[in-house]
PDB file of C-alpha atoms in Angstrom:
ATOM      1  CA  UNK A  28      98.401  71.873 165.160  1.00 60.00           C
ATOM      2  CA  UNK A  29      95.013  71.236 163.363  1.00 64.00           C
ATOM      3  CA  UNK A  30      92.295  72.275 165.176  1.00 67.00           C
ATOM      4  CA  UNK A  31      88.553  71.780 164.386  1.00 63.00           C
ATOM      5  CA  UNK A  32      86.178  74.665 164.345  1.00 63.00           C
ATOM      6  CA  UNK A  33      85.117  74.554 167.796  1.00 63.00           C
ATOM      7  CA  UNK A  34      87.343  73.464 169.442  1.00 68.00           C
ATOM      8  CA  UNK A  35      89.898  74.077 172.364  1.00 71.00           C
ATOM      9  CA  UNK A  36      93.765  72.974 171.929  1.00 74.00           C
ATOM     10  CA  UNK A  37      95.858  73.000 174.972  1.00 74.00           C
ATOM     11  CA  UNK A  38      99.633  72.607 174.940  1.00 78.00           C
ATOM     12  CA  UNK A  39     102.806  72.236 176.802  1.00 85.00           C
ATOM     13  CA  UNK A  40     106.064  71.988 175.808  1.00 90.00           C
ATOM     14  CA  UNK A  41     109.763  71.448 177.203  1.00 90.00           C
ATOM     15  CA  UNK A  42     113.189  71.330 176.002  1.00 93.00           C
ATOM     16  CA  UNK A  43     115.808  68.315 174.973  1.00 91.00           C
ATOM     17  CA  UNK A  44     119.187  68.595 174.505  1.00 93.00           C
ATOM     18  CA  UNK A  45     122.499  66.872 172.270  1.00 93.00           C
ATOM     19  CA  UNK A  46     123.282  65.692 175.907  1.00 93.00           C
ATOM     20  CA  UNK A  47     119.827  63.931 176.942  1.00 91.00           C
ATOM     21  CA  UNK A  48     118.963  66.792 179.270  1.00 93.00           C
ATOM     22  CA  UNK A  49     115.559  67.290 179.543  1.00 92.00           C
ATOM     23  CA  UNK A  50     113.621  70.692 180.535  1.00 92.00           C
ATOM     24  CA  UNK A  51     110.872  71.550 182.561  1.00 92.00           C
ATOM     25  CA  UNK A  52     107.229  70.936 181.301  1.00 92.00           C
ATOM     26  CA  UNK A  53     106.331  74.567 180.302  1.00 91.00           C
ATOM     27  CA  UNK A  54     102.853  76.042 181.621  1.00 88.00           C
ATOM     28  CA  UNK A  55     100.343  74.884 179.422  1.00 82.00           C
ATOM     29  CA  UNK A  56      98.566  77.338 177.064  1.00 72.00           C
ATOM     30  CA  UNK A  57      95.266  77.435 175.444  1.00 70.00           C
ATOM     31  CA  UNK A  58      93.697  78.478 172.124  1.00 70.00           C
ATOM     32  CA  UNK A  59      90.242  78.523 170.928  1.00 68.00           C
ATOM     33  CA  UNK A  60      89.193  78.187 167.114  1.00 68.00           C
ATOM     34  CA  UNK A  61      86.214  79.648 165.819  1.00 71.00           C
ATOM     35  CA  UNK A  62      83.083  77.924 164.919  1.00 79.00           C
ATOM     36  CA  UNK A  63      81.557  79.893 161.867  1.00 84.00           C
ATOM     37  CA  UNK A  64      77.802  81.028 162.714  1.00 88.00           C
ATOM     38  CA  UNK A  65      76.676  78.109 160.617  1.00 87.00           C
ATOM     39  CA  UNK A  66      77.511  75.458 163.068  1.00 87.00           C
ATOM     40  CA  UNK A  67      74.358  76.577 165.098  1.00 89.00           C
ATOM     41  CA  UNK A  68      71.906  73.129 165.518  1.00 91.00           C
ATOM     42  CA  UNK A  69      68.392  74.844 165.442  1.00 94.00           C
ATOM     43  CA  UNK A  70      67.464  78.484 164.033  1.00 96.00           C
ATOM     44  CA  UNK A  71      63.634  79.841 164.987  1.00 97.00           C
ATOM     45  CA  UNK A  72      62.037  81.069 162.532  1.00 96.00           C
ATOM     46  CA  UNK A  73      63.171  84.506 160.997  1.00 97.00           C
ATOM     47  CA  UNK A  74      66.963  83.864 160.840  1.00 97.00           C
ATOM     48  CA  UNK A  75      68.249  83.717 157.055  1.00 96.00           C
ATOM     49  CA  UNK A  76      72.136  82.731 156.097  1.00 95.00           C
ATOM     50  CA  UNK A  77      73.968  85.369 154.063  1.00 95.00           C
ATOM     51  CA  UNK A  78      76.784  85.853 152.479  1.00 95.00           C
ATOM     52  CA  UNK A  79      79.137  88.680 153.192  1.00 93.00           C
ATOM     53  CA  UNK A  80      83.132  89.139 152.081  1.00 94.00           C
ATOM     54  CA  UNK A  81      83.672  91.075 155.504  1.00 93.00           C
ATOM     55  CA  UNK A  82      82.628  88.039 157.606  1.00 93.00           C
ATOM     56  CA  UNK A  83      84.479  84.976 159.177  1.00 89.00           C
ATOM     57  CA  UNK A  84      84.174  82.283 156.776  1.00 91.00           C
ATOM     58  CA  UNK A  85      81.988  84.550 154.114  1.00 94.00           C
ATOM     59  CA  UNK A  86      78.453  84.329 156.264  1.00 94.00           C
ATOM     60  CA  UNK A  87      76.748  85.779 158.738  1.00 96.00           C
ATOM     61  CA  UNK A  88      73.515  84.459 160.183  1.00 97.00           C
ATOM     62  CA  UNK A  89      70.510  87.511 160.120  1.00 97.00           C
ATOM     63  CA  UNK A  90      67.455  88.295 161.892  1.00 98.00           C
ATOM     64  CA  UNK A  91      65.476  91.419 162.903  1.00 98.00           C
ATOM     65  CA  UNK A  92      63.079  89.514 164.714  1.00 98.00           C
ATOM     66  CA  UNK A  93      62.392  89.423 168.307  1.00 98.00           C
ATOM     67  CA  UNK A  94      62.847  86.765 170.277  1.00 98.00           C
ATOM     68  CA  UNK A  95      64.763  84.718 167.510  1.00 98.00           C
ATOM     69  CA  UNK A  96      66.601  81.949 168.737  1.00 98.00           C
ATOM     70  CA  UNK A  97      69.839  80.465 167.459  1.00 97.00           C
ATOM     71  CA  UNK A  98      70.987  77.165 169.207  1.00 96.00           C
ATOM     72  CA  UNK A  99      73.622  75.092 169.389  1.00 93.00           C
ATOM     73  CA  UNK A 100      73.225  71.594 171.015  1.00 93.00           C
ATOM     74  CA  UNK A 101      75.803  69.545 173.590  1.00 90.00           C
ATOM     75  CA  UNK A 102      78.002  72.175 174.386  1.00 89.00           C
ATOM     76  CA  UNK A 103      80.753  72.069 177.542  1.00 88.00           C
ATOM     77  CA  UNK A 104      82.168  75.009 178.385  1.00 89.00           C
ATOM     78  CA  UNK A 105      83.566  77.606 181.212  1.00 90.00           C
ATOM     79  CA  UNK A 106      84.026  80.461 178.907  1.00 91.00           C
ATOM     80  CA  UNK A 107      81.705  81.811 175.543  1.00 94.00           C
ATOM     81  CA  UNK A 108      82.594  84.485 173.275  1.00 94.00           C
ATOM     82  CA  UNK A 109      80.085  85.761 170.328  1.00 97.00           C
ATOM     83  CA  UNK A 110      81.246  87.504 167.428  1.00 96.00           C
ATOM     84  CA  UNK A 111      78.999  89.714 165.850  1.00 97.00           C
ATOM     85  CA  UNK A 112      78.199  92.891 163.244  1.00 97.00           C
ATOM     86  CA  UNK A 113      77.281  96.157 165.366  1.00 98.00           C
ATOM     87  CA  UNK A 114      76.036  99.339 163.942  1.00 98.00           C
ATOM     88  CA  UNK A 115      73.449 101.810 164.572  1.00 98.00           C
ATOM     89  CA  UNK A 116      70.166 100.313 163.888  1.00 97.00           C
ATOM     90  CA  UNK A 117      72.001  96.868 165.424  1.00 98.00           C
ATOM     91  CA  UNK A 118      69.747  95.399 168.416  1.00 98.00           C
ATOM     92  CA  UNK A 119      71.104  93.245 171.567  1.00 98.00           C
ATOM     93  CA  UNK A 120      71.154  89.924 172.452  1.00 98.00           C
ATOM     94  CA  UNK A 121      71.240  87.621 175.496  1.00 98.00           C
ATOM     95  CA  UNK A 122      73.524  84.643 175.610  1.00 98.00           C
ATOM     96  CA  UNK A 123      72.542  81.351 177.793  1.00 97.00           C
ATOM     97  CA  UNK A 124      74.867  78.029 178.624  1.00 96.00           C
ATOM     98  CA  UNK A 125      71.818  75.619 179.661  1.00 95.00           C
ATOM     99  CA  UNK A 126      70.042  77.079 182.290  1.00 95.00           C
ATOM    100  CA  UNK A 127      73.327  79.834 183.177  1.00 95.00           C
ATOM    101  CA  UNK A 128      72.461  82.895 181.524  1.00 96.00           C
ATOM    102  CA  UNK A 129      75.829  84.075 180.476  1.00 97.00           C
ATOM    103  CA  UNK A 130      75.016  88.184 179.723  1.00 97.00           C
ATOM    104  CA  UNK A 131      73.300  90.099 177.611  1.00 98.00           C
ATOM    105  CA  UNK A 132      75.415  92.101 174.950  1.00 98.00           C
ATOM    106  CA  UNK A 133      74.293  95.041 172.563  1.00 98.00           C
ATOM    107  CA  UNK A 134      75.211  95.342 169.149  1.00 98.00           C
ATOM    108  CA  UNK A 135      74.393  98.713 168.927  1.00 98.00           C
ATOM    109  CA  UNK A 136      77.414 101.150 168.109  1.00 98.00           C
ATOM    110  CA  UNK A 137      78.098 104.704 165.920  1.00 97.00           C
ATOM    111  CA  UNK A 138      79.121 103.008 162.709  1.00 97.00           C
ATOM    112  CA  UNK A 139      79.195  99.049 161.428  1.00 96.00           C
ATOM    113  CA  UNK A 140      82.299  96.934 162.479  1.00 97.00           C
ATOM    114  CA  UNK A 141      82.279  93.431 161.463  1.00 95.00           C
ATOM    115  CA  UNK A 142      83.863  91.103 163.676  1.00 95.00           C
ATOM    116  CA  UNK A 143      83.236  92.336 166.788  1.00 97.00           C
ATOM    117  CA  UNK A 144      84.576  89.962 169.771  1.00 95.00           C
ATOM    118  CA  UNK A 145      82.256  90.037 172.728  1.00 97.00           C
ATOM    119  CA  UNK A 146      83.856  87.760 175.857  1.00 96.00           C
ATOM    120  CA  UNK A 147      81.083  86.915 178.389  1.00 97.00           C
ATOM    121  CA  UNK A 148      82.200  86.172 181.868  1.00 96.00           C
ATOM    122  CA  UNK A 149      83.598  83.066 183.160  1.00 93.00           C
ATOM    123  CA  UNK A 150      81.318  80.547 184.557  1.00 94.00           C
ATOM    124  CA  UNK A 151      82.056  77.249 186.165  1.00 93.00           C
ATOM    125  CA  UNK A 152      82.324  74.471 183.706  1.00 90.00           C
ATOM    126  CA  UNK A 153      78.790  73.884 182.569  1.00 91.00           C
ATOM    127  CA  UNK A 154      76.972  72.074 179.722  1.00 91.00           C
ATOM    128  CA  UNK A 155      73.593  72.133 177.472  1.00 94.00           C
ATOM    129  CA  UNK A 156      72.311  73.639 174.924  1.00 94.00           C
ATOM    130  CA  UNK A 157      74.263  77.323 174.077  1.00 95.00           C
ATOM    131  CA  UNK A 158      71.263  79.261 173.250  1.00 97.00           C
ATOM    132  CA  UNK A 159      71.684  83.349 171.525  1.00 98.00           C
ATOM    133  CA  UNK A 160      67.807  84.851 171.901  1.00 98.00           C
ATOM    134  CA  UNK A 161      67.348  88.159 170.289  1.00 98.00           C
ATOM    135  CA  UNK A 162      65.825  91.035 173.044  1.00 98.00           C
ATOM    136  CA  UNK A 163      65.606  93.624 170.892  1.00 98.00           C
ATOM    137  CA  UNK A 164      62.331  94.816 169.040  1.00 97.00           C
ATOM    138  CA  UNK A 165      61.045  93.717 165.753  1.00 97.00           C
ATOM    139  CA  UNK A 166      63.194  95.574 163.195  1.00 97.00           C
ATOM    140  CA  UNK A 167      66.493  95.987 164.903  1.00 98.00           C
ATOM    141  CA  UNK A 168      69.465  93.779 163.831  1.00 98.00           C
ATOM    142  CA  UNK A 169      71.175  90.998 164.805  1.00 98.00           C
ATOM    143  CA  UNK A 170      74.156  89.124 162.666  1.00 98.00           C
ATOM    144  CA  UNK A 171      75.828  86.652 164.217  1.00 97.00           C
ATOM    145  CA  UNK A 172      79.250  85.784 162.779  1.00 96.00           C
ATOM    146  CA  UNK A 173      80.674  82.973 164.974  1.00 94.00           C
ATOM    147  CA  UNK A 174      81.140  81.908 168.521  1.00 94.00           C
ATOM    148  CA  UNK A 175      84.219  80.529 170.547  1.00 90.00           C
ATOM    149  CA  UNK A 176      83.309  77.532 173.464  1.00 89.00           C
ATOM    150  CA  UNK A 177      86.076  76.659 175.766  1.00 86.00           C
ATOM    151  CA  UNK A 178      86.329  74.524 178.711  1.00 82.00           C
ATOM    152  CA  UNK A 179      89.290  76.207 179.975  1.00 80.00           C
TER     153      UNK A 179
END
């Protein structure tokens, strides 16, 4: 199956046989593709789009500015996931679903892994704006990589 960055694919399946039997519907089961840190709708000011081999899809979206915003718009979703660079001069982050504010994660860790996964807690189904705001100080880093939406 093809699925978007983005977006959320949910199947089911069940069984036919030579003899027109016919199975049970299986239970249905989810996955979520990743949208690459460029699909974000409105960057503050102090964000700047790099390139980096190590990254999902080649980029990663900087900043070592407080208070730096990275938005995406019209977003529906029960569960968020950010993925992320942490290191040791990495800062933290808090993550917000319109006016839910999802958690705050830090970056900061003993050496630099790329790709980091970071699953915030589900929440009922809610939409707005998914909004990432930097809340560490001036000089700390923050690279997004990509995050994962799913209404399920």
């Amino acid at each position: 199956i093809g699925i978007p960055a983005g977006a959320t694919a949910c199947v089911s399946v069940r069984a036919h046989n030579r003899a027109g039997q016919v199975g049970p519907w299986s239970s249905v089961h989810c996955t979520v593709r990743m949208a690459d840190d460029r699909i974000a709708t409105t960057l503050s000011a102090g964000w700047r789009l790099t390139s980096d081999p190590k990254a999902f899809a080649g980029t990663l979206t900087r900043t070592t500015t407080h208070a730096a915003t990275w938005h995406l718009d019209r977003v529906t979703a029960r569960r968020v996931s950010v993925v992320a660079t942490t290191c040791a001069t990495c800062g933290s982050i808090v993550v917000t679903l319109g006016t839910t504010r999802l958690g705050t994660i830090s970056l900061t860790s003993s050496t630099t892994t790329y790709g980091v996964q970071f699953d915030l807690p589900a929440v009922p189904i809610t939409s707005g704006s998914l909004t990432i705001t930097v809340t560490s100080p001036a000089g700390r880093l923050v690279a997004l990589d990509a995050v994962l939406v799913s209404p399920v």
